[in-house]
Coordinates of C-alpha atoms and ligand atoms in Angstrom, one line a residue:
X1 CA 92.1 -315.5 44.3
X2 CA 94.4 -315.9 41.8
X3 CA 97.1 -318.1 43.0
X4 CA 100.3 -315.8 42.0
X5 CA 103.7 -318.2 41.8
X6 CA 107.1 -316.8 41.9
X7 CA 110.4 -318.8 41.4
X8 CA 111.9 -318.3 44.7
X9 CA 115.8 -318.2 44.2
X10 CA 116.3 -319.5 47.3
X11 CA 115.0 -322.6 46.6
X12 CA 115.0 -322.8 43.2
X13 CA 111.8 -323.0 42.2
X14 CA 108.3 -321.6 41.5
X15 CA 106.1 -321.3 44.1
X16 CA 102.5 -320.4 45.1
X17 CA 102.6 -316.8 47.6
X18 CA 100.4 -318.1 50.3
X19 CA 100.4 -315.4 52.2
X20 CA 100.6 -317.3 55.9
X21 CA 102.4 -314.6 57.9
X22 CA 99.2 -312.2 58.1
X23 CA 96.5 -314.7 55.5
X24 CA 95.2 -312.2 53.5
X25 CA 98.1 -309.2 54.5
X26 CA 101.5 -308.8 52.3
X27 CA 104.8 -307.4 53.1
X28 CA 107.8 -306.9 50.4
X29 CA 110.6 -305.0 51.0
X30 CA 112.8 -304.2 47.7
X31 CA 116.6 -302.8 48.3
X32 CA 116.4 -299.1 46.8
X33 CA 119.4 -297.0 46.0
X34 CA 121.9 -295.5 47.2
X35 CA 121.9 -291.9 46.7
X36 CA 124.9 -290.2 45.9
X37 CA 123.6 -290.1 41.5
X38 CA 121.3 -290.2 38.5
X39 CA 119.6 -293.4 38.1
X40 CA 121.1 -295.2 35.3
X41 CA 118.4 -297.2 33.6
X42 CA 119.9 -300.1 35.1
X43 CA 118.8 -299.5 38.4
X44 CA 115.6 -299.0 36.4
X45 CA 114.9 -302.4 35.8
X46 CA 114.2 -303.9 39.3
X47 CA 111.8 -300.1 40.6
X48 CA 110.0 -301.4 37.0
X49 CA 109.7 -305.1 38.0
X50 CA 108.8 -304.3 41.3
X51 CA 105.9 -302.4 40.5
X52 CA 104.2 -304.8 38.5
X53 CA 103.8 -307.5 40.8
X54 CA 103.3 -304.5 43.3
X55 CA 100.3 -303.5 40.8
X56 CA 99.5 -307.6 41.1
X57 CA 99.6 -307.8 44.3
X58 CA 97.1 -304.7 45.4
X59 CA 95.0 -305.8 41.6
X60 CA 95.0 -309.4 44.2
X61 CA 94.8 -309.5 47.7
X62 CA 93.0 -305.3 47.8
X63 CA 95.1 -302.3 48.0
X64 CA 95.5 -301.6 51.7
X65 CA 96.1 -305.1 52.1
X66 CA 100.1 -304.6 50.8
X67 CA 102.9 -303.3 52.2
X68 CA 106.0 -302.4 50.0
X69 CA 108.8 -301.0 51.2
X70 CA 111.9 -299.8 49.2
X71 CA 114.5 -298.0 51.3
X72 CA 116.8 -295.5 50.2
X73 CA 120.5 -295.7 51.6
X74 CA 121.1 -292.8 52.2
X75 CA 124.9 -293.5 54.1
X76 CA 127.0 -294.4 52.2
X77 CA 131.1 -294.1 51.9
X78 CA 130.5 -293.2 47.9
X79 CA 127.9 -290.7 48.9
X80 CA 131.1 -289.5 51.7
X81 CA 133.8 -289.3 48.0
X82 CA 131.3 -287.1 46.4
X83 CA 130.5 -284.3 49.3
X84 CA 133.8 -284.6 49.3
X85 CA 135.0 -283.7 45.5
X86 CA 131.9 -281.2 45.6
X87 CA 132.0 -279.8 48.5
X88 CA 128.7 -280.2 49.5
X89 CA 126.8 -280.5 52.4
X90 CA 125.7 -284.6 52.3
X91 CA 122.5 -283.7 53.5
X92 CA 121.9 -282.0 50.2
X93 CA 123.3 -283.9 48.1
X94 CA 120.9 -287.2 49.1
X95 CA 117.7 -285.1 49.2
X96 CA 119.1 -283.9 45.2
X97 CA 119.3 -287.2 44.7
X98 CA 116.1 -288.8 45.9
X99 CA 114.1 -286.1 44.1
X100 CA 115.4 -287.1 41.0
X101 CA 115.2 -290.8 41.7
X102 CA 111.5 -290.7 42.6
X103 CA 111.0 -288.3 39.1
X104 CA 112.9 -290.3 37.1
X105 CA 110.4 -293.6 38.0
X106 CA 106.9 -291.1 38.1
X107 CA 108.0 -291.2 34.3
X108 CA 108.0 -294.7 34.4
X109 CA 105.3 -295.0 35.7
X110 CA 106.0 -297.1 39.0
X111 CA 103.8 -295.9 41.5
X112 CA 105.6 -294.8 45.4
X113 CA 105.7 -297.8 47.3
X114 CA 104.2 -297.6 51.4
X115 CA 106.9 -296.3 52.5
X116 CA 110.4 -295.6 51.5
X117 CA 113.0 -295.6 54.3
X118 CA 115.6 -293.6 55.1
X119 CA 118.6 -295.3 56.6
X120 CA 119.9 -292.3 58.6
X121 CA 116.4 -293.1 60.5
X122 CA 117.0 -296.4 61.7
X123 CA 120.5 -296.1 63.2
X124 CA 119.1 -296.9 66.2
X125 CA 117.3 -299.8 65.2
X126 CA 120.9 -300.8 63.4
X127 CA 122.4 -300.4 66.9
X128 CA 120.0 -302.9 68.3
X129 CA 120.4 -305.4 65.9
X130 CA 124.2 -305.5 65.8
X131 CA 124.3 -305.6 69.9
X132 CA 121.5 -308.2 70.2
X133 CA 123.6 -310.3 67.5
X134 CA 126.9 -309.4 70.0
X135 CA 124.2 -311.2 72.6
X136 CA 124.0 -314.1 70.2
X137 CA 127.3 -314.9 69.7
X138 CA 127.1 -314.0 66.0
X139 CA 129.4 -310.5 65.9
X140 CA 132.1 -309.1 67.6
X141 CA 134.0 -305.6 68.5
X142 CA 137.8 -305.2 66.8
X143 CA 138.9 -301.7 67.3
X144 CA 135.9 -300.0 67.0
X145 CA 134.3 -301.7 64.5
X146 CA 132.0 -304.8 64.7
X147 CA 131.7 -308.0 62.0
X148 CA 129.2 -310.2 61.6
X149 CA 130.7 -314.1 63.0
X150 CA 130.0 -315.7 59.2
X151 CA 130.8 -319.1 60.5
X152 CA 128.4 -319.0 63.4
X153 CA 125.6 -319.3 61.0
X154 CA 125.5 -322.6 59.5
X155 CA 122.7 -322.6 56.6
X156 CA 125.5 -318.6 55.1
X157 CA 125.0 -319.7 51.6
X158 CA 122.0 -321.5 50.9
X159 CA 120.6 -318.5 49.0
X160 CA 124.1 -318.0 46.6
X161 CA 124.2 -321.7 47.0
X162 CA 127.6 -322.3 47.5
X163 CA 130.1 -322.9 50.9
X164 CA 131.7 -320.6 53.0
X165 CA 135.1 -321.8 51.8
X166 CA 134.6 -321.7 47.9
X167 CA 133.6 -318.6 48.9
X168 CA 136.9 -318.0 50.4
X169 CA 138.5 -319.3 47.4
X170 CA 136.6 -317.4 44.8
X171 CA 134.8 -314.0 46.5
X172 CA 137.5 -310.8 46.4
X173 CA 137.2 -311.4 50.3
X174 CA 138.7 -308.3 52.2
X175 CA 141.7 -309.1 54.7
X176 CA 141.5 -306.9 58.1
X177 CA 143.4 -307.0 61.2
X178 CA 139.9 -306.2 63.0
X179 CA 138.4 -309.3 60.8
X180 CA 138.7 -313.1 63.1
X181 CA 138.5 -314.7 59.5
X182 CA 137.9 -313.2 56.3
X183 CA 134.4 -313.8 54.7
X184 CA 133.4 -312.3 58.1
X185 CA 132.0 -308.8 56.9
X186 CA 131.3 -305.1 58.7
X187 CA 128.0 -304.4 60.6
X188 CA 129.5 -301.2 61.9
X189 CA 132.8 -299.0 61.6
X190 CA 134.3 -296.3 62.9
X191 CA 134.0 -292.2 61.4
X192 CA 136.6 -289.7 61.8
X193 CA 136.1 -286.2 62.9
X194 CA 134.8 -285.6 58.9
X195 CA 132.7 -288.2 58.2
X196 CA 128.7 -288.7 59.4
X197 CA 128.9 -290.7 62.5
X198 CA 126.6 -291.9 65.4
X199 CA 127.0 -292.4 68.6
X200 CA 127.1 -296.4 69.4
X201 CA 128.1 -299.0 72.5
X202 CA 131.6 -299.6 69.9
X203 CA 132.3 -295.8 69.7
X204 CA 131.4 -293.2 66.8
X205 CA 130.5 -294.6 63.9
X206 CA 128.3 -295.9 61.0
X207 CA 126.4 -298.7 59.8
X208 CA 128.1 -300.6 57.2
X209 CA 125.4 -301.6 54.2
X210 CA 123.5 -304.9 54.4
X211 CA 122.9 -303.9 58.0
X212 CA 120.6 -301.6 56.7
X213 CA 117.7 -303.7 54.8
X214 CA 117.7 -306.2 58.1
X215 CA 116.7 -303.9 60.5
X216 CA 114.8 -301.8 58.5
X217 CA 112.6 -305.4 56.7
X218 CA 112.8 -305.7 60.7
X219 CA 111.4 -302.9 61.6
X220 CA 108.6 -301.6 59.0
X221 CA 107.5 -305.8 57.8
X222 CA 108.5 -307.8 61.2
X223 CA 110.5 -310.9 61.9
X224 CA 108.5 -312.7 58.7
X225 CA 107.0 -311.7 56.0
X226 CA 106.0 -313.0 52.1
X227 CA 108.8 -310.9 49.3
X228 CA 112.6 -309.5 49.3
X229 CA 113.7 -308.7 46.1
X230 CA 116.0 -306.8 43.9
X231 CA 118.8 -307.6 41.1
X232 CA 120.4 -310.6 41.1
X233 CA 123.9 -308.1 41.5
X234 CA 122.7 -308.5 45.3
X235 CA 121.8 -312.0 46.1
X236 CA 125.1 -312.6 46.8
X237 CA 126.7 -311.0 49.1
X238 CA 124.0 -308.1 49.9
X239 CA 121.3 -310.8 50.7
X240 CA 123.5 -313.7 51.8
X241 CA 124.0 -311.5 54.5
X242 CA 121.4 -309.5 55.1
X243 CA 119.6 -312.9 56.0
X244 CA 122.2 -314.3 58.1
X245 CA 121.8 -310.9 60.2
X246 CA 118.2 -311.5 60.3
X247 CA 117.5 -315.0 61.1
X248 CA 120.4 -315.0 63.5
X249 CA 118.8 -311.4 65.4
X250 CA 115.8 -312.9 65.2
X251 CA 115.9 -317.0 64.9
X252 CA 112.1 -316.7 65.9
X253 CA 111.3 -315.4 62.0
X254 CA 112.3 -316.6 59.4
X255 CA 113.2 -313.3 57.8
X256 CA 111.4 -313.1 53.6
X257 CA 110.2 -316.4 52.8
X258 CA 110.5 -315.9 49.1
X259 CA 113.6 -314.4 47.4
X260 CA 112.9 -312.1 43.9
X261 CA 115.8 -311.3 41.8
X262 CA 115.7 -309.4 38.4
X263 CA 118.3 -310.5 35.8
X264 CA 120.8 -307.4 34.9
X265 CA 120.0 -304.8 32.0
X266 CA 122.3 -304.4 28.7
X267 CA 122.4 -301.6 26.1
X268 CA 123.3 -303.3 22.4
X269 CA 124.7 -306.4 23.9
X270 CA 127.2 -305.2 25.7
X271 CA 127.2 -304.3 29.2
X272 CA 126.7 -301.4 29.8
X273 CA 130.2 -299.3 31.7
X274 CA 131.1 -296.1 31.7
X275 CA 134.3 -296.8 29.4
X276 CA 132.2 -298.1 26.8
X277 CA 129.9 -295.0 26.3
X278 CA 127.4 -296.9 26.6
X279 CA 126.3 -295.2 30.1
X280 CA 123.0 -293.8 30.0
X281 CA 120.2 -292.2 33.1
X282 CA 117.5 -292.9 32.7
X283 CA 116.8 -289.3 32.3
X284 CA 119.4 -288.7 29.5
X285 CA 116.7 -291.1 27.5
X286 CA 113.6 -289.0 29.0
X287 CA 115.5 -285.5 27.9
X288 CA 116.5 -287.4 24.2
X289 CA 112.2 -288.0 23.8
X290 CA 112.1 -291.1 25.0
X291 CA 109.1 -291.2 26.8
X292 CA 108.7 -293.0 29.7
X293 CA 106.4 -295.1 28.3
X294 CA 108.1 -295.9 25.9
X295 CA 111.4 -297.2 28.3
X296 CA 108.6 -298.9 30.5
X297 CA 107.1 -301.0 27.4
X298 CA 110.9 -302.6 26.1
X299 CA 111.3 -303.5 29.9
X300 CA 108.5 -305.3 30.6
X301 CA 109.3 -307.2 26.8
X302 CA 111.6 -309.1 28.8
X303 CA 110.5 -311.2 31.4
X304 CA 112.5 -310.4 35.0
X305 CA 114.7 -313.3 34.9
X306 CA 116.3 -313.0 31.8
X307 CA 118.9 -310.7 30.6
X308 CA 117.5 -307.2 29.0
X309 CA 118.8 -305.9 26.1
X310 CA 118.4 -301.9 25.8
X311 CA 118.4 -301.3 22.2
X312 CA 117.6 -298.1 20.0
X313 CA 115.2 -300.7 17.5
X314 CA 113.3 -302.2 20.7
X315 CA 112.7 -298.5 21.7
X316 CA 111.4 -297.1 18.5
X317 CA 109.5 -300.1 17.5
X318 CA 107.5 -300.0 21.4
X319 CA 107.0 -296.6 19.9
X320 CA 105.8 -297.8 17.4
X321 CA 103.3 -300.0 18.8
X322 CA 101.9 -298.2 22.0
X323 CA 101.2 -295.4 19.2
X324 CA 99.1 -297.6 17.9
X325 CA 97.6 -298.3 21.4
X326 CA 97.1 -294.9 22.4
X327 CA 95.1 -293.9 18.9
X328 CA 92.7 -297.4 19.6
X329 CA 92.3 -295.9 23.5
X330 CA 92.4 -292.2 23.1
X331 CA 89.2 -291.3 24.8
X332 CA 88.1 -294.5 26.0
X333 CA 86.8 -295.4 29.5
X334 CA 88.9 -298.5 30.5
X335 CA 87.1 -301.6 31.1
X336 CA 87.6 -304.6 33.5
X337 CA 91.1 -305.6 33.3
X338 CA 91.4 -308.7 30.8
X339 CA 91.8 -312.1 32.8
X340 CA 94.2 -313.5 30.8
X341 CA 96.4 -310.1 31.0
X342 CA 95.7 -311.0 35.5
X343 CA 97.1 -314.8 35.0
X344 CA 100.2 -314.0 32.8
X345 CA 100.8 -311.7 35.7
X346 CA 100.1 -314.8 38.0
X347 CA 102.2 -316.9 36.0
X348 CA 106.0 -315.4 37.7
X349 CA 105.1 -312.6 36.4
X350 CA 104.6 -313.0 32.3
X351 CA 105.3 -309.4 31.3
X352 CA 105.7 -310.4 27.8
X353 CA 102.9 -312.6 27.9
X354 CA 100.7 -310.3 29.4
X355 CA 101.8 -308.2 26.0
X356 CA 100.8 -310.2 24.1
X357 CA 97.5 -310.2 24.9
X358 CA 97.2 -305.9 24.6
X359 CA 98.2 -307.0 20.9
X360 CA 95.2 -309.3 20.9
X361 CA 92.7 -306.8 22.0
X362 CA 93.6 -304.5 19.8
X363 CA 93.5 -307.1 17.2
X364 CA 90.1 -307.8 18.6
X365 CA 89.2 -304.7 18.2
X366 CA 88.4 -304.5 21.9
X367 CA 89.6 -301.0 23.5
X368 CA 88.2 -300.2 26.5
X369 CA 90.2 -303.8 27.2
X370 CA 92.7 -302.5 25.6
X371 CA 92.6 -299.2 27.5
X372 CA 92.4 -301.4 30.5
X373 CA 95.8 -304.2 30.2
X374 CA 98.2 -300.8 29.2
X375 CA 96.6 -298.4 32.5
X376 CA 97.3 -302.2 34.6
X377 CA 100.3 -302.3 33.5
X378 CA 100.7 -299.1 34.4
X379 CA 101.4 -297.2 30.7
X380 CA 99.4 -294.4 30.9
X381 CA 99.1 -293.5 27.7
X382 CA 96.6 -291.0 28.1
X383 CA 99.0 -288.9 30.5
X384 CA 101.0 -288.0 27.6
X385 CA 99.8 -285.8 25.0
X386 CA 101.4 -285.7 21.8
X387 CA 104.3 -287.9 22.1
X388 CA 104.2 -290.4 19.5
X389 CA 103.7 -287.9 16.0
X390 CA 106.2 -286.2 17.0
X391 CA 109.0 -287.6 15.1
X392 CA 106.7 -287.8 12.3
X393 CA 105.0 -284.2 12.3
X394 CA 108.2 -282.4 11.8
X395 CA 109.1 -285.0 8.9
X396 CA 105.6 -284.2 7.6
X397 CA 106.5 -280.1 8.4
X398 CA 109.3 -281.0 6.2
X399 CA 108.2 -282.8 3.3
X400 CA 104.7 -280.2 3.3
X401 CA 108.2 -277.0 3.3
X402 CA 109.5 -278.9 0.5
X403 CA 106.2 -279.7 -1.7
X404 CA 105.3 -276.2 -1.3
X405 CA 108.4 -275.0 -2.1
X406 CA 108.1 -276.9 -5.2
X407 CA 104.6 -276.3 -6.1
X408 CA 106.1 -272.2 -6.8
X409 CA 107.8 -273.3 -8.9
X410 CA 105.4 -275.9 -11.2
X411 CA 101.9 -274.1 -10.2
X412 CA 100.9 -277.5 -9.4
X413 CA 99.9 -277.7 -6.0
X414 CA 97.8 -281.1 -6.1
X415 CA 100.5 -282.9 -4.0
X416 CA 100.5 -279.7 -1.4
X417 CA 96.5 -280.3 -1.6
X418 CA 97.1 -283.8 -0.9
X419 CA 99.6 -283.9 2.1
X420 CA 97.0 -280.9 3.4
X421 CA 93.9 -282.8 3.9
X422 CA 95.1 -285.8 4.7
X423 CA 96.6 -284.3 7.7
X424 CA 93.4 -282.3 8.4
X425 CA 91.8 -285.4 7.8
X426 CA 94.4 -287.2 10.3
X427 CA 93.0 -284.0 13.2
X428 CA 96.2 -282.4 12.9
X429 CA 95.7 -277.7 12.7
X430 CA 98.0 -277.3 9.0
X431 CA 99.3 -273.6 9.6
X432 CA 101.3 -272.6 6.4
X433 CA 102.8 -269.2 6.6
X434 CA 106.1 -267.4 5.1
X435 CA 108.5 -268.8 7.5
X436 CA 107.5 -272.0 6.8
X437 CA 104.6 -274.8 8.1
X438 CA 103.3 -275.8 11.6
X439 CA 101.2 -278.5 13.1
X440 CA 99.4 -278.4 15.4
X441 CA 97.9 -282.0 16.2
X442 CA 94.1 -280.8 17.8
X443 CA 92.0 -282.6 20.0
X444 CA 90.4 -284.9 16.7
X445 CA 94.0 -286.4 16.6
X446 CA 94.6 -290.1 15.0
X447 CA 97.9 -290.5 14.4
X448 CA 96.8 -294.1 13.4
X449 CA 95.9 -291.8 9.9
X450 CA 99.1 -290.3 9.4
X451 CA 100.4 -293.7 9.0
X452 CA 102.4 -294.2 5.7
X453 CA 102.2 -290.4 4.9
Ligands
LIG1 ZN1 119.2 -304.4 51.1

């Protein structure tokens, strides 16, 4: 069996993934989106990274041996604020946003995880875990709030590698009258009548964010499981708090063994932000005609542990490469996946190395191998009809119209005929009328033959 090795953020070492909890079965939890707005491009990175890992795990252990849980946070103050701004019901906002998210991720070739729990469906489990933490002395209630007692857990800070005192000095910790210690964080908070709330032993209220992942991971994957993932912006405090809650409520287990974090995404070398005007959503790119496969390919060209810089130049280059790959693999039945691709991914999910193998397969003229490699990486080029030539074809139609215009005056139609026969040879039907020139790719269309025209 292929040995998968992953860099564990917790130990800061590359470790072998040996599923020990249930031999031959793998459990993976990845923190999902808070659902009140379209996913921006940075939100898509963990979805794509852990999708590649999911595909690898399914390949190595078998599709039925992997449980991949990715949650939806559908109770959150940002959602409440959006509902107040728009006057729309919360359920309508979260439902719509979940639909958008799934559509956008599907466009990027992201498979649906095994389970996609919504936080609001696990409130009972959260209340039970909070009660357990209070019973064990790790949490306390004050003024309708329940707080986690950070200093009751000696290993707090192990994941992010900081001491509690350093955190207090460096972090923006909220000092509140109901806290014993400024580091203590909210497990439960009271809700006013206009906010979503559930009955609990501490009055009507709603959960803090961190407890939801601990409760859902426990319910769906058990006390101990193999991999916990997310963006490295979640490492502190979210993941640190998840560990504290889970290990204190269920000390018989070890929670996640391997912690895996993807680095952040930038745009043209800068942090994506609304104020810089370089903030866009996945849907913005798709609507501007950038295929999901191109976005995915650009993502996979950078190792997950490195900052990913999205640039227009990279997207154009990716589109050219994929057009070449598509022309090579059109109507080709995929062969077996080249073991070098599996090896590259098994070595800490080295997607840039896997892409290098795709280029090798292209050069080696191994069309079935290339088709299999593309499919394995979730780059479903066959499902994309005639996308790579859309720029070329509209430009060529303009060129042909201009050449015809010129030929009308000179009566020399050589250039027009040459362009027409080159297009026909590439499998494009040329329709010329008074209204203009229309180019329609046919079933034998080969975009590679358009290069140089
Ligand atoms: Zn989480």
